[in-house]
């Protein structure tokens, strides 16, 4: 942790707020992950409210969206994508909220008036967003009711009319003026709108059907796909007679073609043949819709393209097809008798209202527009939806309407129109995807919850909804399959982050804006678990440590509670503790071999001077020992932000090492080991436990067979990166004959005991919660190899013992429940150790 990080590094690298692939691929960027999580908890109200933040029509899109989100669902790489679209519908089906609850109580009121022409998906979304922004909005719709394709072309068996009418009522509720049966070019002119309104949005879509443009396409019985659906679904006289008991051929492979074929089945056609020029797999319609059509009796032929329509007395009698080939070469002609042909090969705009010269028309008559800002060369005129997208999906059209609303607002507010979009857009983050891909192998296979349709023999007799959706229980179970793709591993593991923020990005933003009290930077234990679990190796503890140092430099730190730290540090920096004793025989053992100096540290010295002395004496029996250094590594000063004092203390250790002329410093505390190793690279260092675990050294450890226990090892957070140290501790315990049960969070994933970052001096209640969390990880007696950890765990009733007690203390069982030493007792022990060393013969 010697290298501190800054705000910018976190803001640049942190993935905690990265959108999951499903949300990125949603044109409206609905927060898929969160609304699905709410459903998994059975909270349909919260799910509905979350969807409403971006989408006021969840019941509609939950039925007919082509769900691009599901194509990016990472669950699909394991088994099947989560049914995100169906779950969106479930939130609308089972919420207890009326949408009025989710609307703002008051809307801002702006003076500008905006006209929107076209009540389809794009116009609806634009009208909603602009009205919420405070504009007066007038929405013109040529048909008798709003909805565009939602009510005129999508059959009720897929999208019931009452759902559409119910959700579109929100526009009435927020005060949008709606004028139906108002056709541009007939009931009003574009020039009128441009003169009366501050801005005009054309969202008239592509309501016309593209003609087959082959011989006979003008015969009676040839209909466009959209024209047929519009007439059939609105009860136009003559359509049932045209279809009933007739042979019907539908040409096309999109959803309009499939809807037309299924509608013809319901109008009692004798037979319906769907013909597509490519393969079934290449059809643009949803595979589920194609399969449902086949279940209902629609026949499918692929690889054919229409060549000519045959007729008699002006009416259709048949249609010729030839094999579709990319080269255009002719093949064998296939004649299919038919009474009705429905062409669903594409959609076209109807621009007959453009009977004047407008600046947004190119010389050839095509529309000219900016695809980013939805603007035209005509001042104040904007376009949205299929007019600029071409034939699109409902969700894409809605997103286009939202984009247009954004730029209309910018235009009216005089903010200028940039060349790039300011909509909330995102791309798939490669680092995030790699993280998700790495984790997918650990996911248990759990197939998607099946959605059961009404039986084909029942559903073909009416236009009742085919799919009833999930029941509550199935929706909750399906939502539980969501992997919740996110990178908040640090938050999930760190009590500090859970207490303070939803993500490191939120933490950094609030810190930068000064929104936190001065205690917050001091609540982190600097345990480095965050960097262990972070795929970007971000160390939030290092950031907060840097803030502590800055606070000290500004005179804002340490905090008043750190007076206890000051008192302890003053003591270990005084003659009451400081001592360096050398081996009078050291010159006799220096023959080029490695020699050692023992550094017990202040924690072990304060915990038990007797254990410290015995460890030192044992060390002299197993290695060439030059002496002992009683000193503090300075970690407490470092952790409260006093870097200058810390550097001074560290320099003192280096000086004493030079005085002893030892090659290696032997530490007994993992905190000392971590601190010196990372901040004094000129000192060669090892631990007492490394040396004790060596084969020859183990033989010299006495083993007692009278009291063998099962222990759980608490790995110090400062030993997180030290696998060899962790192994050494376990090797020693096994040699002593004890059994080991690992904690769920151990070794490199260990949790801090709660004392690592001087937290008790900042927030005692938070410290206690940290200790209690660690104690909850096991029901066994705990063995530590950090004296501070042992004392911390025992402070809240934990049964804990230091590993050196097991080695050198005959009555170690008495230590398990012993109360921790007070600060005074620790300081007295440190002084007593110094006196004990001075009173005994070094040898």
mmCIF file of C-alpha atoms in Angstrom, residues 7 11 500-502 504-517:
data_model
loop_
_atom_site.group_PDB
_atom_site.id
_atom_site.type_symbol
_atom_site.label_atom_id
_atom_site.label_comp_id
_atom_site.label_asym_id
_atom_site.label_seq_id
_atom_site.Cartn_x
_atom_site.Cartn_y
_atom_site.Cartn_z
ATOM 1 C CA UNK A 7 -9.985 10.197 -6.830
ATOM 2 C CA UNK A 11 -13.482 7.410 -11.139
ATOM 3 C CA UNK A 500 -21.131 4.579 3.997
ATOM 4 C CA UNK A 501 -22.045 4.198 0.341
ATOM 5 C CA UNK A 502 -23.534 2.097 -2.430
ATOM 6 C CA UNK A 504 -16.719 3.325 -4.364
ATOM 7 C CA UNK A 505 -17.753 5.829 -7.024
ATOM 8 C CA UNK A 506 -20.391 7.278 -4.722
ATOM 9 C CA UNK A 507 -17.831 7.370 -1.911
ATOM 10 C CA UNK A 508 -15.312 9.244 -4.036
ATOM 11 C CA UNK A 509 -17.845 11.727 -5.388
ATOM 12 C CA UNK A 510 -19.076 12.582 -1.901
ATOM 13 C CA UNK A 511 -15.568 12.795 -0.516
ATOM 14 C CA UNK A 512 -14.572 15.143 -3.328
ATOM 15 C CA UNK A 513 -17.590 17.345 -2.589
ATOM 16 C CA UNK A 514 -16.966 17.354 1.159
ATOM 17 C CA UNK A 515 -20.294 15.687 1.974
ATOM 18 C CA UNK A 516 -18.892 13.366 4.657
ATOM 19 C CA UNK A 517 -17.917 14.231 8.241
#
